[in-house]
Steps between C-alpha positions, in 0.01 A plus 500: 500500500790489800520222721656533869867498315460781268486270153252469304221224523377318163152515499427099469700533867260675711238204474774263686519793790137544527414095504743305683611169316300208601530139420242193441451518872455855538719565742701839439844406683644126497681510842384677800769631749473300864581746805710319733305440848662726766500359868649651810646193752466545891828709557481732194656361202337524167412216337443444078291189455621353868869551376697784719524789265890625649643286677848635715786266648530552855873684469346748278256564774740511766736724257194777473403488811853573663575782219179701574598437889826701453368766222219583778738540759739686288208698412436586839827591626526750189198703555392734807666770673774485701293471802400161353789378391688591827235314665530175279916558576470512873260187487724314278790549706363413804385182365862448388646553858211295675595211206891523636394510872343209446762308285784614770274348747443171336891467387642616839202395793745247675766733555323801555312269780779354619653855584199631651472219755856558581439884567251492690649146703764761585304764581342294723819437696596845478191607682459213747907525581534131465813565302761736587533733172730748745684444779 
């Protein structure tokens, strides 16, 4: 006879594959195998007998989170037609001039205010005649 590798099976064999080996007790395997309990906590993590099964510093976090950030936006920006990606240029620069309007304004307010008052001070005087500009 063949057994399940292909060699040949002594005949005083086949009685300890039929019968499994028991001791005094009876019992036909000494150990059995214990299935770790599986819990899910309140925000998702699995849990192995109340111990966190992976547990992930908060840089590494931070490090995937930021990377798949970018690769989606690069992602983004690569695919579509041109209509697309003109449209995702124009938006992008105009972002990038409001962003310098608004820097220019917060780096130069005093004098730009200061020169405006004194415009339209003379302005004023140049309408009302209260100071002879010609003669």
């Amino acid at each position: 006879m063949i057994n399940i590798f292909n060699s040949p099976i002594d005949p005083s064999q086949l009685d300890e594959f039929a019968e499994g080996k028991q001791d005094e007790n009876g019992k036909v395997f000494d150990v059995k195998k214990r299935k770790p309990q599986v819990t899910y906590n309140s925000d998702g993590r699995r849990m192995l007998d109340g111990i966190v099964e992976k547990q992930h510093e908060s840089n590494a976090l931070w490090t995937t989170t930021i990377s798949r950030g970018v690769a989606n936006e690069w992602r983004e920006e690569a695919t579509g037609t041109r209509l697309q990606k003109t449209k995702r240029y124009i938006y992008q620069v105009s972002y990038d001039a409001q962003l310098l309007v608004r820097q220019t304004y917060r780096r130069h307010a005093t004098p730009i205010l200061i020169a405006t008052n004194v415009t339209l001070f003379l302005w004023f005087l140049y309408i009302f005649r209260l100071f002879p500009f010609n003669k």
